PDB file of C-alpha atoms and ligand atoms in Angstrom:
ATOM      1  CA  UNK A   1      22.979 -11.586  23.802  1.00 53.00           C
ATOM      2  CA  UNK A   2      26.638 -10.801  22.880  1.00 60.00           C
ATOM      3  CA  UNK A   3      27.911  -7.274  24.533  1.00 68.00           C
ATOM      4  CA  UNK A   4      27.239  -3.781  22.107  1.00 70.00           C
ATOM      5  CA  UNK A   5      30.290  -3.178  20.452  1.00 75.00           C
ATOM      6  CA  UNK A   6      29.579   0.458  20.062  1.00 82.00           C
ATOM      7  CA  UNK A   7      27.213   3.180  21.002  1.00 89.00           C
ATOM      8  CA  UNK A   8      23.256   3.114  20.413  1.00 92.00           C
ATOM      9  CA  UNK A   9      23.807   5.702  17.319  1.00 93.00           C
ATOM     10  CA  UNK A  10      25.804   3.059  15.844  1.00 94.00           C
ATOM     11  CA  UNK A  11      23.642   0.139  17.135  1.00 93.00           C
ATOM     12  CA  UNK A  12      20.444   1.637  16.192  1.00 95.00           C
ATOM     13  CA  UNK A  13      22.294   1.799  12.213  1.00 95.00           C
ATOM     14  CA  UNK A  14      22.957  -1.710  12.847  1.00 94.00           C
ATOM     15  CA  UNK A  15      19.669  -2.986  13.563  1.00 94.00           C
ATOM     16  CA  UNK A  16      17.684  -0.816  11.079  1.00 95.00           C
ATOM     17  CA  UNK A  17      20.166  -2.074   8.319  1.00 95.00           C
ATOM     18  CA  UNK A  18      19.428  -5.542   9.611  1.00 95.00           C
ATOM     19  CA  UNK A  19      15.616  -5.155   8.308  1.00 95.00           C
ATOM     20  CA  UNK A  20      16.540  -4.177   4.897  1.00 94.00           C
ATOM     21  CA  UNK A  21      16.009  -7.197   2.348  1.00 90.00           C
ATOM     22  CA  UNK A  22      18.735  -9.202   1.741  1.00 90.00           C
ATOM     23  CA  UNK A  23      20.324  -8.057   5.149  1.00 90.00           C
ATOM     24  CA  UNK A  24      20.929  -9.932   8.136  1.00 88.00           C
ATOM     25  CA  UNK A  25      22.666  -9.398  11.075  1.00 89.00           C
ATOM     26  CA  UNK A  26      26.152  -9.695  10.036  1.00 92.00           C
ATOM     27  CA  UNK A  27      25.623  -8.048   6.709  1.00 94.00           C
ATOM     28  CA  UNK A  28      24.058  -5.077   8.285  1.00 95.00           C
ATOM     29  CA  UNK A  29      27.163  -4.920  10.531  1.00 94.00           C
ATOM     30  CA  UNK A  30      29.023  -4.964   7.747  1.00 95.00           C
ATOM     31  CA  UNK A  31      27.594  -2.839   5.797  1.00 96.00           C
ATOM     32  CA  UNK A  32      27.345   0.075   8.878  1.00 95.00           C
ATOM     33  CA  UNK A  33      30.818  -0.297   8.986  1.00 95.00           C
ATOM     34  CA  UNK A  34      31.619   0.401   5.188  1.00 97.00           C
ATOM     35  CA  UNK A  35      29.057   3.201   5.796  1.00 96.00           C
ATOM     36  CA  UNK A  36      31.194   4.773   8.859  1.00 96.00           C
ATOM     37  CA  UNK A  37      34.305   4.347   6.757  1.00 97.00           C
ATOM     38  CA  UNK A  38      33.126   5.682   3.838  1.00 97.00           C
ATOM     39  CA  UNK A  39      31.101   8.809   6.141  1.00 94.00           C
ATOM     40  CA  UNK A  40      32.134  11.624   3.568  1.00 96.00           C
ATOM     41  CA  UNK A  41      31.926   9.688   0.014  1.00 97.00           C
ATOM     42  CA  UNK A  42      28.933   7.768   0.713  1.00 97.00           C
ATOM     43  CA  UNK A  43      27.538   8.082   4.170  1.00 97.00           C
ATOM     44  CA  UNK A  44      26.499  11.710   4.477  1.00 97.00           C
ATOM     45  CA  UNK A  45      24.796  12.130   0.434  1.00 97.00           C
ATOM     46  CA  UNK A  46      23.131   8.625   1.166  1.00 96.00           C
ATOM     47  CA  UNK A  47      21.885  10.473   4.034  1.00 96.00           C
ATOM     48  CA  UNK A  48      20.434  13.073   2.061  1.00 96.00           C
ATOM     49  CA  UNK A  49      19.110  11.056  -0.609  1.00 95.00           C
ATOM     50  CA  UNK A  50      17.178   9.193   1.927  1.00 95.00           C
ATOM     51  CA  UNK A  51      15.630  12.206   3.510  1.00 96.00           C
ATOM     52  CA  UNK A  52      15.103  13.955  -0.277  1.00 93.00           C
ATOM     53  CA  UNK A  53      13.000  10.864  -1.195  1.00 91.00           C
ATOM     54  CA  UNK A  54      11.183  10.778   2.167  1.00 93.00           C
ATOM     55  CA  UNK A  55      10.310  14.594   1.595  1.00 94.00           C
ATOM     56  CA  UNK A  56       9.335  13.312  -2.342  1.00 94.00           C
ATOM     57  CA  UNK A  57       7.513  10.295  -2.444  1.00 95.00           C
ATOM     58  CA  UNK A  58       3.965  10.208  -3.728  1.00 95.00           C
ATOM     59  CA  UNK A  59       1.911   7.172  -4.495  1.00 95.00           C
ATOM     60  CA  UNK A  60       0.367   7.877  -7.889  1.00 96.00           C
ATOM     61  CA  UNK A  61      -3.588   7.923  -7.476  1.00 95.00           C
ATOM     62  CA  UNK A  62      -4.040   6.368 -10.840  1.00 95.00           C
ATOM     63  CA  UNK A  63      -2.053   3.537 -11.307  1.00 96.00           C
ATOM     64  CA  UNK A  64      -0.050   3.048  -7.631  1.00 96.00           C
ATOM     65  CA  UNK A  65       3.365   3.517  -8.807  1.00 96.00           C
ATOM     66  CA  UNK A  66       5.368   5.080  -6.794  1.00 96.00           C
ATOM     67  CA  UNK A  67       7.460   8.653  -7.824  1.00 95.00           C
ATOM     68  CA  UNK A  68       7.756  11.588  -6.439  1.00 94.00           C
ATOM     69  CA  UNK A  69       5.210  13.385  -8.323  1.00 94.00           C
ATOM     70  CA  UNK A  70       1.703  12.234  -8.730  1.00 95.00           C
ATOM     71  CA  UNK A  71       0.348  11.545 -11.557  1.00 95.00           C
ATOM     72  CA  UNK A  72       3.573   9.158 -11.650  1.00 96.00           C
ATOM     73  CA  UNK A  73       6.114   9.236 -14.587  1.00 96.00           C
ATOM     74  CA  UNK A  74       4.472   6.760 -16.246  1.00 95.00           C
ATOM     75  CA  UNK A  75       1.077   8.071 -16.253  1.00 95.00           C
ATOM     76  CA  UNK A  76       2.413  11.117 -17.437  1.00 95.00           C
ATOM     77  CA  UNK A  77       4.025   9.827 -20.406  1.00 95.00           C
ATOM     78  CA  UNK A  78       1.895  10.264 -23.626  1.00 93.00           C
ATOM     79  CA  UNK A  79       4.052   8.426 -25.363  1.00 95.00           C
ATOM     80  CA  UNK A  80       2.466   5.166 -24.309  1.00 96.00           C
ATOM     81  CA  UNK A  81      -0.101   3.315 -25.564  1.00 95.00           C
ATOM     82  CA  UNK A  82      -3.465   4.340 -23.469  1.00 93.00           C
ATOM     83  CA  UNK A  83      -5.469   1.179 -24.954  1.00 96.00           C
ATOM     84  CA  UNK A  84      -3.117  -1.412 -22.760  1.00 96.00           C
ATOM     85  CA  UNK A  85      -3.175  -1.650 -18.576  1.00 97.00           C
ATOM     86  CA  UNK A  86      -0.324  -3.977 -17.521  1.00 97.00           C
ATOM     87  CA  UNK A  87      -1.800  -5.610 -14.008  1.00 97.00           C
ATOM     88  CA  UNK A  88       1.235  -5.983 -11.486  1.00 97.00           C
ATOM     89  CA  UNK A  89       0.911  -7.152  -7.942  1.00 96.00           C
ATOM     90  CA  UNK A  90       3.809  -4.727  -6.772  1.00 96.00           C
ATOM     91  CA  UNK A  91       5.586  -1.806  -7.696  1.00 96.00           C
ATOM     92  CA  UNK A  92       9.062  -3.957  -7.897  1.00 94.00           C
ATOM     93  CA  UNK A  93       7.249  -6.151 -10.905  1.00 95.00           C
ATOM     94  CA  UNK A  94       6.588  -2.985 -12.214  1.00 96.00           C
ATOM     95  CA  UNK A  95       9.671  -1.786 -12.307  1.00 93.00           C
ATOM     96  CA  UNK A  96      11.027  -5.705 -13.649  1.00 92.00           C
ATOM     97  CA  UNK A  97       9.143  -4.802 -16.764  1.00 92.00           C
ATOM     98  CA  UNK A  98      10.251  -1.265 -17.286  1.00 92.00           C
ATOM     99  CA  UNK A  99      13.686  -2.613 -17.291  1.00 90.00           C
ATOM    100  CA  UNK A 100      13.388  -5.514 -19.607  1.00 87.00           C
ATOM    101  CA  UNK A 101      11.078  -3.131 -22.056  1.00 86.00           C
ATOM    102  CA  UNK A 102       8.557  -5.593 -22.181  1.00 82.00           C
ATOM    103  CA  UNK A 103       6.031  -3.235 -22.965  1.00 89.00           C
ATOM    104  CA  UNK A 104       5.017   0.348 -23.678  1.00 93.00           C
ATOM    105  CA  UNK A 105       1.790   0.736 -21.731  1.00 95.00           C
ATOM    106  CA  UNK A 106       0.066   2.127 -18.408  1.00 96.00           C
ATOM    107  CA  UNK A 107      -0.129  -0.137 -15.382  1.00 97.00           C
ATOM    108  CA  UNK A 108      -2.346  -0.765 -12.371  1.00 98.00           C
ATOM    109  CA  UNK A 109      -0.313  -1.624  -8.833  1.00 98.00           C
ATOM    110  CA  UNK A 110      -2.522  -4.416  -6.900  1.00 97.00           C
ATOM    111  CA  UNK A 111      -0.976  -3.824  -3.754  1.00 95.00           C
ATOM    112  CA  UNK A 112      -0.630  -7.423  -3.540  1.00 95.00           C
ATOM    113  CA  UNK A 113      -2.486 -10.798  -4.410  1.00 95.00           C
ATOM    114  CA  UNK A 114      -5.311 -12.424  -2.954  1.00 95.00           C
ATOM    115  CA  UNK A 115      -4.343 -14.749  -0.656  1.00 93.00           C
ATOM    116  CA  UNK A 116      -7.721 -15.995   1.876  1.00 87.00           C
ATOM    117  CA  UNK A 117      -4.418 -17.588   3.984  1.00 89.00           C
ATOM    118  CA  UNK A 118      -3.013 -13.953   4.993  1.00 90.00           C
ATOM    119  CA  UNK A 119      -6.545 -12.859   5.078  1.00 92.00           C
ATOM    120  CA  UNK A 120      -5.978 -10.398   1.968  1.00 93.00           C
ATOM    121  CA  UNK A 121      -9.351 -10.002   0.834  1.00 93.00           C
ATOM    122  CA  UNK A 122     -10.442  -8.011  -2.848  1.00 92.00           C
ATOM    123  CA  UNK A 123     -10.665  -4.625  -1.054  1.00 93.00           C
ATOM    124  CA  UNK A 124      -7.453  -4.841   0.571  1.00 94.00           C
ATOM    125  CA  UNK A 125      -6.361  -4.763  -3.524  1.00 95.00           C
ATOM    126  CA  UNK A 126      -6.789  -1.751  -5.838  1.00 95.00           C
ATOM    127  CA  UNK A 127      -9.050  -4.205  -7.873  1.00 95.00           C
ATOM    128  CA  UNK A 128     -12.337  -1.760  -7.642  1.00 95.00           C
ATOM    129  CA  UNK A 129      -9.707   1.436  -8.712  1.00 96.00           C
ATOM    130  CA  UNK A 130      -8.821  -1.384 -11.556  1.00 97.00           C
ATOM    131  CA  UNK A 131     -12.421  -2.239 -13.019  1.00 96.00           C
ATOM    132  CA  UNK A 132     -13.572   1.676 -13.364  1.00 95.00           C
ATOM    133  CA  UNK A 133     -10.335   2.290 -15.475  1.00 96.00           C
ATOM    134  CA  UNK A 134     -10.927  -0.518 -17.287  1.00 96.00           C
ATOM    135  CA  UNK A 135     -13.974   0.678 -18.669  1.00 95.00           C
ATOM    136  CA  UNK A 136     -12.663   3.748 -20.097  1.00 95.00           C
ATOM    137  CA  UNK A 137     -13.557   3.561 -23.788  1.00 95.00           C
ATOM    138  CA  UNK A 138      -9.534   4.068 -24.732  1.00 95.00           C
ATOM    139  CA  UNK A 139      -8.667   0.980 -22.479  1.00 96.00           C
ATOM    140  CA  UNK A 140      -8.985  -1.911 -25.294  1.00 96.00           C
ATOM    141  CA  UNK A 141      -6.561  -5.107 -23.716  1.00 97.00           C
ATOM    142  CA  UNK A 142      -5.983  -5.451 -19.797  1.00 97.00           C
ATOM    143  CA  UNK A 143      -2.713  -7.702 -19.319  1.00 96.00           C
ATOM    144  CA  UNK A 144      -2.331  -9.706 -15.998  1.00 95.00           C
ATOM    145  CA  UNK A 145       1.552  -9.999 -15.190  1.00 94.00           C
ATOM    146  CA  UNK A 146       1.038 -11.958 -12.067  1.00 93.00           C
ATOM    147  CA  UNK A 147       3.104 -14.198 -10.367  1.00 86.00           C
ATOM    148  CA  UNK A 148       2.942 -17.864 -11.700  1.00 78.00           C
ATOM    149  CA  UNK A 149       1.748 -18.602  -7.683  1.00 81.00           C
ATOM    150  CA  UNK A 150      -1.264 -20.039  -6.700  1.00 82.00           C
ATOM    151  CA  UNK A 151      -1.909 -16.419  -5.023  1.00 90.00           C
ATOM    152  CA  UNK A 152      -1.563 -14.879  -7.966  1.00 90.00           C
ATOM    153  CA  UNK A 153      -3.426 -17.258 -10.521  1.00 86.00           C
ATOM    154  CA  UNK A 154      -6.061 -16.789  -7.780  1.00 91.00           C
ATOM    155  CA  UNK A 155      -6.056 -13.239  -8.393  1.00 95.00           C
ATOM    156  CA  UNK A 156      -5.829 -13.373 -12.355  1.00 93.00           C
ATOM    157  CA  UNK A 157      -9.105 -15.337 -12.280  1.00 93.00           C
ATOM    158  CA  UNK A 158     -11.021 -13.119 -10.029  1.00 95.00           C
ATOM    159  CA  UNK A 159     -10.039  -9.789 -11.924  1.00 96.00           C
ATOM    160  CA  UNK A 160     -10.468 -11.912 -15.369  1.00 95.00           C
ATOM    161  CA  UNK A 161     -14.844 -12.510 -13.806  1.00 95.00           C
ATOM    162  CA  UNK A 162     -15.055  -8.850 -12.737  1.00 95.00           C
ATOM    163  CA  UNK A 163     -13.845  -7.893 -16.111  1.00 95.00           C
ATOM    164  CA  UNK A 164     -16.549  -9.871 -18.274  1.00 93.00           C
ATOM    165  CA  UNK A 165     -18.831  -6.552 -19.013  1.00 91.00           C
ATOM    166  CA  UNK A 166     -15.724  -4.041 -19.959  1.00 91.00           C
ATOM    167  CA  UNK A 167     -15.248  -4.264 -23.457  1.00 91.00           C
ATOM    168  CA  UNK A 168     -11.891  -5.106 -23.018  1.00 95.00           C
ATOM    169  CA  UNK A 169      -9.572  -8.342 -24.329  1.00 95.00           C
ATOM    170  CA  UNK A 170      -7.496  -9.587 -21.034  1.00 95.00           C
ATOM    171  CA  UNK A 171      -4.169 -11.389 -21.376  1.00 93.00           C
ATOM    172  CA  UNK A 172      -2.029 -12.659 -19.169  1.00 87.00           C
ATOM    173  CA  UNK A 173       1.758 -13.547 -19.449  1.00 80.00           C
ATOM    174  CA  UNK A 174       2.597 -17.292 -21.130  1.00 72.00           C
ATOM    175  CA  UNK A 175       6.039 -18.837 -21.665  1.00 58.00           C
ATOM    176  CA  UNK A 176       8.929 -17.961 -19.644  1.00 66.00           C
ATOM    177  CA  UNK A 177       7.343 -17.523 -16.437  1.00 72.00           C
ATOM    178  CA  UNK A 178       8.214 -20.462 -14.569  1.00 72.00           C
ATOM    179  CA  UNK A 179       5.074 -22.415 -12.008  1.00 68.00           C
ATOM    180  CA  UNK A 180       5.676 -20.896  -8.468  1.00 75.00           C
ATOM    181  CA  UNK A 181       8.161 -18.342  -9.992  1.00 74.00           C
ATOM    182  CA  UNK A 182       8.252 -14.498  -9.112  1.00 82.00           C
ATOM    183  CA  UNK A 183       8.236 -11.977 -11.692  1.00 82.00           C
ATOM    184  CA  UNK A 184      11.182  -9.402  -9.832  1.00 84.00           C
ATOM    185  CA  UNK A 185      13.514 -12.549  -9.700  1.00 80.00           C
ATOM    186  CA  UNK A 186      13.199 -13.361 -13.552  1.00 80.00           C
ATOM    187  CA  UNK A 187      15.603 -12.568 -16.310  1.00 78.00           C
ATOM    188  CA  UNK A 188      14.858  -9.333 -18.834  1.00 80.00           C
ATOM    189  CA  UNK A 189      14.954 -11.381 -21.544  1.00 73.00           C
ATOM    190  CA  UNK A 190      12.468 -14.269 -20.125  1.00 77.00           C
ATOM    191  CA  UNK A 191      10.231 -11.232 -18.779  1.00 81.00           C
ATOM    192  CA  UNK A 192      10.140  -9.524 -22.573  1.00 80.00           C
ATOM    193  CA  UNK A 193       9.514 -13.553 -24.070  1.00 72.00           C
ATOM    194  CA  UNK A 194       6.442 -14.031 -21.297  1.00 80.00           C
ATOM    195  CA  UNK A 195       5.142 -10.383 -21.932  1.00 81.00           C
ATOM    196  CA  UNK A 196       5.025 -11.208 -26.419  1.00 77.00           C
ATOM    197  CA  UNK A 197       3.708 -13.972 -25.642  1.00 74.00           C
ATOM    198  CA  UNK A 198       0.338 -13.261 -23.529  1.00 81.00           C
ATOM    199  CA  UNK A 199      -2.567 -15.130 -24.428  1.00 75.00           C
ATOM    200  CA  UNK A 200      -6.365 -14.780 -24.442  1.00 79.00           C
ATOM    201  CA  UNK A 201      -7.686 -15.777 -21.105  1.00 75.00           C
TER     202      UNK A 201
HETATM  203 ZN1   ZN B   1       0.832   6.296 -12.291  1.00 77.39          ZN
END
């Protein structure tokens, strides 16, 4: 263990910047650093920003976005098409197709995927929350943008069998989306190719 350089306010920054994604160790240093440098211009209103959201956030009950009001933005917005649920494992795929405007529809957060390896079982999933709202009359096409992972292929299958009886056409994403490949790492405009080009499961 090398020696603190600093106090435990500044080594407790450290390590809690350390478990951010995309941060290790000597990033998170780093980064604290810039942060104490920077205190007034970025420091302090990051500080508030963090605590407004904390104050703010809601999971939305329908569709498991998150916002900070609930119903979420989304589900709020009549301008989109109520006949189409885009199926996304987590909010960050949801927010990969917002960006690349692949579609203009209501989605349905998983939570996850299955995977019988982690031990993440159906109910674990919001795949029960899914099947009631897909048999809402004005639901017409459910659209599985899963991950091109076993885990998720897994998961489009078992949703695609509990789905049979709603009178709804399900799709799921097609070209673009490369085997093994995640759908937050992928490209706007291979996200908007894979999303026109959904086919009939
Ligand atoms: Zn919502």
């Amino acid at each position: 263990m090398p020696s603190a350089v600093a106090g435990p306010e500044i080594e407790r920054l450290i390590q809690l910047l350390a478990r951010l994604p995309g941060l290790g160790p000597r990033s998170a240093r780093r980064a604290a650093l810039f942060l104490i440098k920077k205190r007034e211009q970025i420091m302090a209103p990051l500080a508030a920003a963090v605590q407004t959201a904390l104050e703010k956030i809601e999971i939305c009950s329908t569709c498991g976005n998150v916002d900070t009001q609930n119903p979420c933005t989304v589900c709020r917005d009549f301008n989109r098409d109520p006949a189409i649920i885009v199926v996304v494992a987590d909010v960050a795929d949801l927010w990969a197709l917002e960006r690349a405007h692949a579609v203009n529809a209501r989605y349905h957060v998983l939570g996850g995927t299955l995977s019988p390896l982690d031990g993440i079982g159906p109910h674990d999933l919001t795949i029960d929350a899914l099947v009631s709202r897909a048999h809402d009359p004005a639901v017409k096409e459910v659209i599985l943008a899963l991950n091109a992972t076993v885990d998720g292929q897994t998961t489009a299958h078992y949703i695609t069998d509990l789905l049979h009886d709603a009178n709804v056409t399900v799709t799921r994403l097609a070209h673009g989306v490369p085997v093994g490949g995640e759908l937050d790492y992928l490209d706007e405009g291979t996200l908007s190719a894979a999303m026109r080009q959904r086919t009939a499961i």
